[in-house]
Coordinates of C-alpha atoms and ligand atoms in Angstrom, one line a residue:
X315 CA -0.4 5.0 -25.7
X316 CA 1.8 4.7 -23.0
X317 CA 2.4 1.5 -21.0
X318 CA 1.4 1.4 -17.8
X319 CA 4.8 0.4 -16.0
X320 CA 6.2 2.3 -13.3
X321 CA 8.8 5.3 -13.4
X322 CA 12.1 3.9 -12.7
X323 CA 15.1 5.5 -13.4
X324 CA 18.1 3.6 -14.0
X325 CA 20.4 5.4 -11.3
X326 CA 23.9 3.3 -10.5
X327 CA 22.8 3.3 -6.8
X328 CA 20.1 1.2 -7.7
X329 CA 22.5 -1.7 -8.8
X330 CA 24.5 -1.2 -5.3
X331 CA 21.2 -1.0 -3.3
X332 CA 20.4 -4.5 -5.1
X333 CA 23.7 -6.0 -4.1
X334 CA 23.6 -4.8 -0.9
X335 CA 20.3 -5.9 0.1
X336 CA 20.5 -9.5 -1.6
X337 CA 24.0 -10.1 -1.4
X338 CA 25.0 -7.7 1.6
X339 CA 27.4 -10.7 2.8
X340 CA 29.3 -11.2 -0.1
X341 CA 32.7 -10.2 0.3
X342 CA 35.2 -7.3 -1.3
X343 CA 38.6 -8.4 -1.3
X344 CA 41.0 -5.7 -1.8
X345 CA 44.9 -5.7 -2.2
X346 CA 45.6 -2.8 -0.2
X347 CA 48.0 0.3 -1.3
X348 CA 49.3 0.2 2.1
X349 CA 50.2 -3.8 1.5
X350 CA 47.8 -6.2 3.6
X351 CA 44.7 -7.7 2.2
X352 CA 41.8 -5.8 3.3
X353 CA 38.2 -7.5 3.3
X354 CA 35.0 -5.5 3.2
X355 CA 31.0 -6.4 1.9
X356 CA 28.8 -5.6 -0.5
X357 CA 26.9 -4.1 2.3
X358 CA 29.9 -2.1 3.6
X359 CA 30.5 -1.0 0.1
X360 CA 26.9 0.4 0.1
X361 CA 27.2 2.0 3.9
X362 CA 30.6 3.7 3.4
X363 CA 29.2 5.1 -0.4
X364 CA 26.6 6.6 1.1
X365 CA 29.2 8.5 3.8
X366 CA 31.2 9.6 0.6
X367 CA 27.7 11.0 -0.8
X368 CA 27.2 12.6 2.5
X369 CA 30.7 13.9 3.1
X370 CA 30.7 15.5 -0.5
X371 CA 27.1 17.3 0.4
X372 CA 29.1 18.7 3.4
X373 CA 31.7 20.0 1.2
X374 CA 29.3 21.9 -1.0
X375 CA 29.4 19.5 -4.0
X376 CA 26.2 19.9 -6.5
X377 CA 24.6 17.8 -9.1
X378 CA 26.9 17.8 -12.1
X379 CA 30.1 18.8 -10.4
X380 CA 33.1 17.0 -11.6
X381 CA 35.0 14.7 -8.7
X382 CA 38.0 13.1 -9.9
X383 CA 39.7 10.1 -9.1
X384 CA 43.2 9.1 -9.7
X385 CA 43.4 5.4 -8.2
X386 CA 43.8 1.7 -8.3
X387 CA 41.0 -0.5 -8.3
X388 CA 40.4 -0.9 -4.7
X389 CA 37.3 -0.8 -2.4
X390 CA 37.9 2.8 -1.5
X391 CA 38.0 3.5 -4.9
X392 CA 34.7 1.7 -5.5
X393 CA 33.1 3.6 -2.8
X394 CA 34.2 7.2 -3.9
X395 CA 32.9 6.1 -7.2
X396 CA 29.3 5.1 -6.2
X397 CA 29.2 7.9 -3.5
X398 CA 29.9 10.6 -6.2
X399 CA 27.4 9.6 -8.8
X400 CA 24.7 8.8 -6.1
X401 CA 25.4 12.2 -4.8
X402 CA 24.5 13.6 -8.6
X403 CA 28.3 14.6 -9.1
X404 CA 30.4 13.0 -12.1
X405 CA 33.1 10.7 -11.3
X406 CA 36.2 11.9 -13.6
X407 CA 38.6 8.5 -13.3
X408 CA 42.3 9.9 -14.1
X409 CA 44.6 7.5 -15.9
X410 CA 47.9 7.9 -13.9
X411 CA 49.8 6.8 -16.7
X412 CA 49.0 9.5 -18.7
X413 CA 52.1 12.7 -19.3
X414 CA 51.7 15.3 -17.2
X415 CA 50.6 17.7 -20.2
X416 CA 47.6 15.4 -20.7
X417 CA 46.5 15.5 -17.0
X418 CA 47.1 18.8 -17.0
X419 CA 44.9 19.8 -19.8
X420 CA 42.2 17.1 -18.7
X421 CA 41.8 17.9 -15.2
X422 CA 41.5 22.0 -16.2
X423 CA 39.0 20.4 -19.4
X424 CA 37.3 18.9 -16.8
X425 CA 37.3 21.5 -13.9
X426 CA 37.5 18.9 -11.5
X427 CA 36.6 20.4 -8.2
X428 CA 37.7 17.6 -5.5
X429 CA 40.3 14.8 -6.5
X430 CA 40.5 11.3 -4.5
X431 CA 44.1 10.0 -5.0
X432 CA 45.9 7.1 -3.9
X433 CA 49.1 7.2 -2.2
X434 CA 51.5 6.0 -5.3
X435 CA 50.1 8.6 -7.3
X436 CA 50.9 11.6 -5.0
X437 CA 53.9 12.3 -6.3
X438 CA 52.6 13.1 -9.6
X439 CA 49.7 15.1 -8.0
X440 CA 51.9 16.9 -6.0
X441 CA 54.0 18.2 -9.2
X442 CA 51.1 19.2 -11.0
X443 CA 49.1 20.8 -8.3
X444 CA 49.7 24.5 -9.0
X445 CA 48.6 23.8 -12.8
X446 CA 45.4 22.3 -11.4
X447 CA 43.7 25.2 -11.0
X448 CA 40.0 24.4 -10.2
X449 CA 40.8 21.8 -7.7
X450 CA 40.1 22.9 -4.1
X451 CA 40.5 19.5 -1.8
X452 CA 42.5 16.3 -2.0
X453 CA 41.1 13.4 -0.4
X454 CA 44.0 10.8 0.2
X455 CA 43.1 7.2 0.0
X456 CA 44.4 5.9 3.0
X457 CA 43.9 6.0 6.9
X458 CA 45.6 8.9 9.8
X459 CA 48.4 6.1 10.0
X460 CA 49.5 6.1 6.5
X461 CA 48.9 9.7 5.7
X462 CA 51.9 11.2 4.7
X463 CA 53.4 14.7 5.0
X464 CA 52.3 16.8 2.0
X465 CA 51.8 20.3 0.1
X466 CA 48.2 19.3 -1.6
X467 CA 45.6 22.0 -0.6
X468 CA 43.1 20.8 2.1
X469 CA 44.6 17.2 2.0
X470 CA 42.6 14.8 4.3
X471 CA 43.3 11.3 4.9
X472 CA 40.1 9.3 3.2
X473 CA 39.3 7.3 6.6
X474 CA 39.4 10.4 8.7
X475 CA 37.0 12.4 6.1
X476 CA 34.0 9.7 5.9
X477 CA 34.8 8.8 9.6
X478 CA 33.3 12.2 10.5
X479 CA 29.8 11.4 8.9
X480 CA 27.3 8.9 9.1
X481 CA 25.7 6.7 6.1
X482 CA 22.2 8.2 7.1
X483 CA 21.6 10.0 3.6
X484 CA 19.2 9.3 0.3
X485 CA 20.7 8.7 -2.6
X486 CA 19.9 11.6 -4.8
X487 CA 16.9 11.0 -7.7
X488 CA 17.5 12.7 -11.1
X489 CA 16.8 11.9 -14.7
X490 CA 18.0 8.7 -15.7
X491 CA 19.9 10.2 -18.4
X492 CA 22.2 12.6 -15.9
X493 CA 25.8 12.2 -16.4
X494 CA 27.5 10.3 -14.1
X495 CA 31.0 9.4 -15.2
X496 CA 33.7 11.0 -17.2
X497 CA 37.2 9.3 -18.7
X498 CA 39.1 10.9 -21.4
X499 CA 40.2 8.7 -24.2
X500 CA 44.2 8.7 -24.3
X501 CA 44.2 11.1 -27.5
X502 CA 46.6 9.3 -29.6
X503 CA 46.5 12.5 -31.7
X504 CA 45.4 15.9 -30.5
X505 CA 44.3 16.3 -27.1
X506 CA 42.5 13.6 -25.2
X507 CA 38.7 13.6 -25.7
X508 CA 36.0 13.2 -22.6
X509 CA 33.4 10.5 -23.0
X510 CA 30.7 10.8 -20.7
X511 CA 28.4 8.3 -19.2
X512 CA 25.1 8.6 -18.0
X513 CA 23.7 6.5 -15.4
X514 CA 21.2 5.0 -17.7
X515 CA 24.3 3.9 -20.0
X516 CA 26.1 2.8 -17.3
X517 CA 23.3 0.3 -15.8
X518 CA 22.4 -0.9 -19.3
X519 CA 26.1 -1.4 -19.8
X520 CA 26.7 -3.5 -16.8
X521 CA 23.6 -5.6 -17.7
X522 CA 24.8 -5.9 -21.3
X523 CA 28.1 -7.4 -20.0
X524 CA 26.4 -9.8 -17.6
X525 CA 24.6 -11.5 -20.2
X526 CA 25.1 -15.1 -20.4
X527 CA 27.1 -15.2 -23.4
X528 CA 29.0 -12.3 -22.4
X529 CA 30.9 -12.2 -19.1
X530 CA 27.7 -14.2 -17.9
X531 CA 28.6 -13.4 -13.9
X532 CA 26.1 -15.0 -11.3
X533 CA 26.1 -15.2 -7.6
X534 CA 28.5 -18.1 -7.5
X535 CA 31.5 -16.2 -9.4
X536 CA 34.5 -14.7 -7.9
X537 CA 35.8 -12.1 -9.8
X538 CA 39.0 -10.4 -9.9
X539 CA 38.7 -7.2 -11.7
X540 CA 42.5 -6.0 -13.3
X541 CA 41.2 -4.1 -15.7
X542 CA 41.3 -0.7 -14.3
X543 CA 38.7 1.8 -13.2
X544 CA 40.5 4.8 -14.7
X545 CA 40.6 2.8 -18.0
X546 CA 37.4 2.2 -19.8
X547 CA 35.0 2.2 -17.0
X548 CA 36.7 -1.1 -15.5
X549 CA 34.7 -3.1 -18.4
X550 CA 31.7 -2.5 -16.5
X551 CA 32.6 -4.9 -13.9
X552 CA 31.9 -2.3 -11.2
X553 CA 28.2 -2.6 -12.1
X554 CA 27.8 -5.9 -13.3
X555 CA 29.3 -7.5 -10.0
X556 CA 27.1 -5.9 -7.5
X557 CA 24.1 -6.7 -9.8
X558 CA 24.6 -10.3 -9.9
X559 CA 26.1 -10.7 -6.3
X560 CA 29.4 -11.9 -7.0
X561 CA 32.2 -11.6 -4.9
X562 CA 34.8 -9.1 -6.2
X563 CA 38.3 -9.0 -5.7
X564 CA 40.8 -5.9 -6.4
X565 CA 44.5 -6.0 -6.9
X566 CA 45.4 -2.6 -5.9
X567 CA 48.7 -2.0 -7.4
X568 CA 50.0 -5.7 -7.8
X569 CA 49.7 -6.4 -11.3
X570 CA 52.9 -8.5 -11.6
X571 CA 52.2 -12.2 -12.3
X572 CA 53.1 -13.4 -9.2
X573 CA 50.6 -10.8 -7.1
X574 CA 48.1 -11.8 -9.8
X575 CA 48.7 -15.7 -9.1
X576 CA 48.2 -15.4 -5.5
X577 CA 44.9 -13.7 -5.6
X578 CA 43.5 -15.8 -8.1
X579 CA 44.7 -18.6 -6.0
X580 CA 44.1 -17.8 -2.3
X581 CA 40.6 -16.7 -3.1
X582 CA 39.6 -18.9 -5.6
X583 CA 38.8 -16.8 -8.6
X584 CA 36.6 -18.0 -11.2
X585 CA 36.7 -15.1 -13.6
X586 CA 38.6 -12.3 -14.7
X587 CA 39.6 -10.1 -17.2
X588 CA 42.8 -7.7 -18.3
X589 CA 44.8 -6.4 -21.4
X590 CA 46.9 -9.1 -22.9
X591 CA 50.1 -7.8 -21.4
X592 CA 49.1 -8.7 -17.9
X593 CA 48.2 -12.1 -19.2
X594 CA 51.6 -12.3 -20.7
X595 CA 53.1 -11.6 -17.1
X596 CA 50.9 -14.3 -15.4
X597 CA 51.5 -17.1 -18.1
X598 CA 55.4 -16.1 -17.7
X599 CA 55.0 -16.9 -14.0
X600 CA 53.1 -20.1 -14.4
X601 CA 55.7 -21.6 -16.6
X602 CA 58.3 -20.5 -14.7
X603 CA 56.9 -22.1 -11.4
X604 CA 55.1 -24.9 -12.5
X605 CA 51.7 -23.4 -11.2
X606 CA 48.6 -24.2 -12.4
X607 CA 44.9 -22.6 -12.5
X608 CA 42.5 -25.0 -10.7
X609 CA 39.8 -22.5 -9.7
X610 CA 39.6 -20.1 -13.1
X611 CA 37.3 -21.2 -15.6
X612 CA 37.1 -18.3 -17.7
X613 CA 39.3 -15.2 -18.5
X614 CA 38.4 -12.1 -20.8
X615 CA 41.2 -10.7 -22.9
X616 CA 40.8 -7.3 -24.6
X617 CA 41.7 -3.8 -25.6
X618 CA 44.7 -5.2 -27.7
X619 CA 44.5 -8.2 -30.2
X620 CA 44.9 -11.5 -28.3
X621 CA 47.8 -13.2 -29.3
X622 CA 47.1 -16.7 -30.6
X623 CA 49.5 -18.5 -28.6
X624 CA 47.7 -16.8 -25.4
X625 CA 44.4 -18.6 -26.5
X626 CA 46.2 -21.9 -26.5
X627 CA 48.0 -21.9 -23.5
X628 CA 44.9 -20.4 -21.6
X629 CA 42.4 -23.2 -23.1
X630 CA 44.8 -25.9 -23.9
X631 CA 47.1 -26.0 -20.9
X632 CA 45.4 -24.4 -18.4
X633 CA 42.0 -25.5 -19.2
X634 CA 40.7 -22.2 -18.9
X635 CA 38.2 -20.9 -21.1
X636 CA 39.5 -17.7 -23.3
X637 CA 37.0 -15.1 -24.0
X638 CA 38.4 -12.7 -26.5
X639 CA 36.6 -9.1 -26.3
X640 CA 37.0 -5.8 -27.8
X641 CA 35.5 -2.6 -27.3
X642 CA 36.7 1.2 -27.0
X643 CA 35.9 3.8 -24.1
X644 CA 33.1 5.5 -26.0
X645 CA 31.4 2.1 -26.1
X646 CA 31.6 1.8 -22.0
X647 CA 33.5 0.1 -23.4
X648 CA 32.6 -3.6 -24.5
X649 CA 31.7 -4.2 -27.9
X650 CA 32.0 -7.8 -28.8
X651 CA 32.8 -11.0 -27.1
X652 CA 34.1 -14.3 -28.6
X653 CA 32.0 -16.6 -27.0
X654 CA 31.2 -19.9 -28.8
X655 CA 27.8 -20.5 -29.8
X656 CA 25.4 -23.2 -30.8
X657 CA 26.4 -23.2 -34.2
X658 CA 30.2 -23.3 -33.6
X659 CA 29.5 -26.2 -31.2
X660 CA 30.0 -28.4 -34.5
X661 CA 33.6 -27.0 -35.0
X662 CA 36.6 -29.3 -34.2
X663 CA 38.5 -27.9 -31.3
X664 CA 41.2 -26.6 -33.8
X665 CA 38.5 -24.5 -35.6
X666 CA 37.1 -23.4 -32.4
X667 CA 40.5 -21.9 -31.4
X668 CA 41.2 -20.0 -34.7
X669 CA 37.6 -18.4 -34.2
X670 CA 38.8 -17.4 -30.8
X671 CA 41.2 -15.1 -32.4
X672 CA 38.5 -12.9 -33.9
X673 CA 37.0 -10.3 -31.6
X674 CA 33.9 -11.9 -31.2
X675 CA 29.9 -11.1 -31.5
X676 CA 28.1 -8.2 -30.4
X677 CA 25.9 -8.5 -27.6
X678 CA 22.5 -7.5 -27.5
X679 CA 22.6 -3.4 -27.3
X680 CA 25.3 -3.6 -29.5
X681 CA 24.7 -3.2 -33.0
X682 CA 27.6 -2.9 -35.6
X683 CA 28.0 -3.3 -39.2
X684 CA 31.2 -2.5 -41.6
X685 CA 30.9 -0.1 -44.7
X686 CA 33.0 0.9 -47.5
X687 CA 34.7 4.5 -47.7
X688 CA 31.8 6.0 -49.3
X689 CA 29.7 4.7 -46.3
X690 CA 28.1 1.9 -48.2
X691 CA 27.1 -1.3 -46.4
X692 CA 29.6 -4.4 -46.7
X693 CA 28.3 -7.8 -46.4
X694 CA 28.8 -10.1 -43.7
X695 CA 31.0 -12.3 -45.2
X696 CA 34.0 -12.9 -43.1
X697 CA 36.2 -11.7 -46.4
X698 CA 35.2 -8.2 -47.4
X699 CA 36.2 -5.4 -44.7
X700 CA 35.5 -1.9 -43.9
X701 CA 34.8 0.6 -41.3
X702 CA 33.3 -0.9 -38.2
X703 CA 30.5 1.4 -37.2
X704 CA 28.4 0.9 -34.1
X705 CA 25.3 2.0 -32.3
X706 CA 23.6 1.2 -28.8
X707 CA 22.3 3.1 -25.4
X708 CA 26.1 2.8 -24.0
X709 CA 27.7 4.3 -27.1
X710 CA 28.7 7.9 -27.3
X711 CA 27.1 10.5 -29.6
X712 CA 29.4 13.3 -28.6
X713 CA 32.6 14.3 -26.4
X714 CA 32.3 16.5 -23.6
X715 CA 32.6 20.1 -24.1
X716 CA 33.5 19.8 -27.8
X717 CA 31.3 21.0 -30.3
X718 CA 31.7 19.0 -33.4
X719 CA 29.4 15.9 -34.8
X720 CA 30.7 12.5 -34.0
X721 CA 27.8 10.5 -35.0
X722 CA 27.3 9.9 -39.1
X723 CA 24.0 11.6 -40.2
X724 CA 22.1 8.1 -39.9
X725 CA 23.3 8.2 -36.3
X726 CA 26.4 5.5 -36.3
X727 CA 29.4 6.0 -34.4
X728 CA 32.3 5.2 -36.5
X729 CA 35.2 3.3 -34.3
X730 CA 38.2 4.0 -36.5
X731 CA 38.7 0.3 -36.8
X732 CA 38.8 -1.6 -39.8
X733 CA 37.1 -5.1 -39.5
X734 CA 35.5 -7.9 -41.2
X735 CA 32.0 -9.9 -40.0
X736 CA 31.4 -13.3 -41.1
X737 CA 28.1 -14.8 -41.5
X738 CA 28.1 -16.4 -38.0
X739 CA 28.5 -12.6 -36.5
X740 CA 32.0 -12.8 -35.5
X741 CA 33.8 -9.6 -36.3
X742 CA 37.6 -9.4 -36.6
X743 CA 39.7 -6.4 -36.5
X744 CA 42.2 -5.9 -39.3
X745 CA 43.8 -2.6 -38.3
X746 CA 43.1 0.8 -37.2
X747 CA 42.2 2.8 -39.9
X748 CA 45.1 5.3 -39.7
X749 CA 47.4 2.3 -39.5
X750 CA 46.3 0.1 -42.2
X751 CA 48.9 -0.4 -44.9
X752 CA 47.7 -0.1 -48.4
X753 CA 49.9 -2.2 -50.7
X754 CA 49.3 -2.2 -54.6
X755 CA 45.4 -1.3 -54.0
X756 CA 45.1 -3.9 -51.4
X757 CA 45.1 -3.8 -47.6
X758 CA 47.1 -5.5 -45.4
X759 CA 46.2 -6.2 -42.0
X760 CA 49.0 -5.3 -39.7
X761 CA 47.6 -6.8 -36.6
X762 CA 47.9 -10.3 -37.7
X763 CA 51.2 -10.1 -38.6
X764 CA 52.3 -8.8 -35.4
X765 CA 50.3 -11.7 -33.9
X766 CA 52.0 -14.4 -36.1
X767 CA 55.1 -12.6 -35.4
X768 CA 55.2 -12.6 -31.3
X769 CA 54.6 -16.3 -32.0
X770 CA 58.4 -16.7 -33.0
X771 CA 60.9 -18.3 -30.6
X772 CA 62.9 -15.1 -29.6
X773 CA 60.5 -12.4 -30.2
X774 CA 59.4 -10.3 -27.5
X775 CA 57.1 -7.6 -29.3
X776 CA 56.5 -6.9 -33.0
X777 CA 54.6 -4.0 -34.7
X778 CA 54.2 -3.6 -38.4
X779 CA 53.9 -0.1 -40.0
X780 CA 53.7 0.6 -43.5
X781 CA 55.9 2.7 -45.3
X782 CA 56.5 4.6 -48.7
X783 CA 57.4 2.1 -51.7
X784 CA 58.0 3.7 -55.2
X785 CA 56.1 0.4 -56.7
X786 CA 53.5 -0.8 -54.2
X787 CA 52.7 2.6 -52.6
X788 CA 53.3 1.2 -49.5
X789 CA 54.7 -2.3 -48.2
X790 CA 55.1 -3.4 -44.5
X791 CA 58.0 -2.9 -42.1
X792 CA 58.3 -5.4 -39.0
X793 CA 59.5 -3.6 -36.1
X794 CA 61.0 -6.4 -33.3
X795 CA 61.9 -6.4 -29.7
X796 CA 64.0 -9.5 -29.1
X797 CA 63.6 -11.5 -26.1
X798 CA 66.7 -11.3 -23.6
X799 CA 69.8 -12.6 -24.8
X800 CA 68.0 -13.7 -28.2
X801 CA 70.2 -13.0 -31.2
X802 CA 67.2 -14.4 -33.7
X803 CA 67.8 -12.5 -37.1
X804 CA 65.6 -10.6 -39.7
X805 CA 66.0 -13.7 -42.3
X806 CA 65.0 -16.4 -39.3
X807 CA 61.7 -14.6 -38.5
X808 CA 60.9 -14.1 -42.0
X809 CA 61.2 -17.8 -42.6
X810 CA 58.8 -18.4 -39.6
X811 CA 56.2 -15.9 -41.1
X812 CA 56.7 -17.9 -44.4
X813 CA 53.5 -19.8 -45.2
X814 CA 51.4 -18.7 -42.2
X815 CA 50.6 -15.5 -44.0
X816 CA 49.7 -14.2 -47.4
X817 CA 53.1 -14.0 -49.5
X818 CA 52.4 -10.5 -50.4
X819 CA 52.0 -9.3 -46.9
X820 CA 55.4 -10.7 -46.0
X821 CA 57.2 -7.6 -44.3
X822 CA 60.0 -6.2 -46.9
X823 CA 62.7 -6.0 -43.7
X824 CA 62.4 -6.4 -40.4
X825 CA 64.3 -3.8 -38.0
X826 CA 65.2 -4.4 -34.5
X827 CA 65.1 -1.8 -31.7
X828 CA 65.1 -2.3 -27.7
X829 CA 61.7 -0.9 -27.1
X830 CA 58.4 0.0 -28.8
X831 CA 56.5 2.9 -27.7
X832 CA 53.2 2.7 -26.0
X833 CA 50.4 4.6 -25.3
X834 CA 49.1 5.1 -21.4
X835 CA 46.5 2.0 -22.1
X836 CA 49.3 0.2 -23.6
X837 CA 48.7 0.2 -27.4
X838 CA 51.5 0.4 -29.5
X839 CA 52.4 4.1 -30.8
X840 CA 52.2 3.6 -34.5
X841 CA 52.8 7.0 -35.3
X842 CA 56.0 7.3 -33.2
X843 CA 57.4 4.4 -34.9
X844 CA 56.1 6.0 -38.2
X845 CA 58.3 8.8 -37.6
X846 CA 61.6 7.1 -36.0
X847 CA 61.6 5.4 -39.4
X848 CA 60.4 8.0 -41.5
X849 CA 64.1 8.2 -43.3
X850 CA 64.0 4.5 -43.7
X851 CA 64.0 3.3 -47.3
X852 CA 63.2 -0.2 -48.4
X853 CA 66.3 -1.7 -50.2
X854 CA 63.9 -3.8 -52.6
Ligands
ADP33 P1 42.6 4.5 -25.9 O1 42.5 4.8 -27.1 O2 42.3 5.5 -24.8 O3 43.5 3.6 -25.6 P2 40.3 2.5 -25.8 O4 41.2 1.4 -24.6 O5 39.2 3.0 -25.7 O6 41.3 3.6 -25.9 O7 41.0 1.8 -27.2 C1 40.3 1.2 -27.9 C2 40.8 0.4 -29.3 O8 41.7 -0.5 -28.8 C3 39.9 0.2 -30.0 O9 39.3 1.1 -30.9 C4 40.8 -1.0 -31.0 O10 41.3 -0.4 -32.2 C5 41.8 -1.5 -29.9 N1 41.4 -2.7 -29.1 C6 40.4 -2.9 -28.3 N2 40.6 -4.2 -28.0 C7 40.6 -4.8 -29.0 C8 41.2 -6.2 -29.5 N3 40.6 -7.4 -28.8 N4 41.7 -6.3 -30.6 C9 42.1 -5.3 -31.3 N5 42.4 -4.4 -30.8 C10 41.6 -3.8 -29.9

């Protein structure tokens, strides 16, 4: 027997409609790519998204067409995002930091029809336009005054383009499982793979991250959404914010410490989210200027392991709750967050700070477990570690136009991460499975050694890789970028690590480099490092 409840498809426009109707006055503030701060509201966002949908209709865009965006977080990008989805097309966010070959591959693989592009990224797109064979029109996210001369086919200034239509448009309706958005993972090995979100998965994920023990946004909040819309779905903030009726601040291209601070302060931001590198920039700026963060009450850090010193600085020096999160593009992307819970309230401050180093617990709608190499379940004892598998309504079951089985036979997605889960449900990532170091039959966590090493004065960045060893099969090599002017030695760094990590985890050597290579999403390219050091031989 079926229930007698209404058929209400979970379409992304329902969130926008809700925000505009119930919190229409709530502001959307953008540091524009052109320079000045621009202000609009949730009501404007809806009205202008409807214009985008209508203008796309006039361009002949059909259900399921891929419409690309290469843009910073701005209100215009949000309008394009909701307009594309509300028209039934698929919003394909492009990461401008990818290599030209990757962008070429992605745009052609997705067969993008129209592309929205920010002024900043026009040189990238102009250089590749002849290779983007399916793209017939470019909409430049600016107004007539700032529109440059360009060789892009069909180029038009966004404000002129939507200015030609009104907002009298009905969102399209279709099944909630219809594709809404496409985002390619950076593909450290092989070609990038397209993660295809549905309307339903996006709406549910927006609600997932809005739970009180996750980001817990309310209509009182002011959110600075730093995590890019072009990387991992902006951690679902684009949905969570209109659903909550919060005020949203978009940093545009200003990702440096000073620009971020300015917005935190002038807009009285209460909550924000970004990867650790952005926070390093902010913390450095705060230290140099002696400025404080009086309005901010929580900061979400994820995308890469949050260094312990960052947790202490935010919590102890600035009185801001740090929430360490983990996830991946394939999970829409939030998989876990390290909010304290009832059972941890009896822990002392030091133990709580230590617990925050873990990647946290799964919210409702994300299931996780760890398994051994044969797929056997491992206990949640905090010490057994294995492959981290996940399940949920916003977790991928396949990749766009790739015909391969992605899930295990019993329906789990293998994240490629190695983790422990403790009895309270807190998960800790120890490594990527391809970066794990196997020494004498035991596993060494490269992430944990890196976390400790960056706490050493004089160390800017650290990476640990496993290299062949005649006796132990593999041993860790620590690779370090020194602070400018620092002459810290290998011995001094090893002495610093001594006692902070297990004896047999101690790197066999330290090598110094000027730069550690990163992927387009800011992760250390361990494959490249292993290649650079392939002829290195341990002395011991
Ligand atoms: P890409 O592969 O495109 O960079 P993602 O951003 O989806 O894509 O990367 C997801 C991976 O990032 C995770 O599987 C995990 O290895 C790593 N990661 C994300 N958050 C954390 C974190 N808090 N700590 C450690 N690793 C993390």
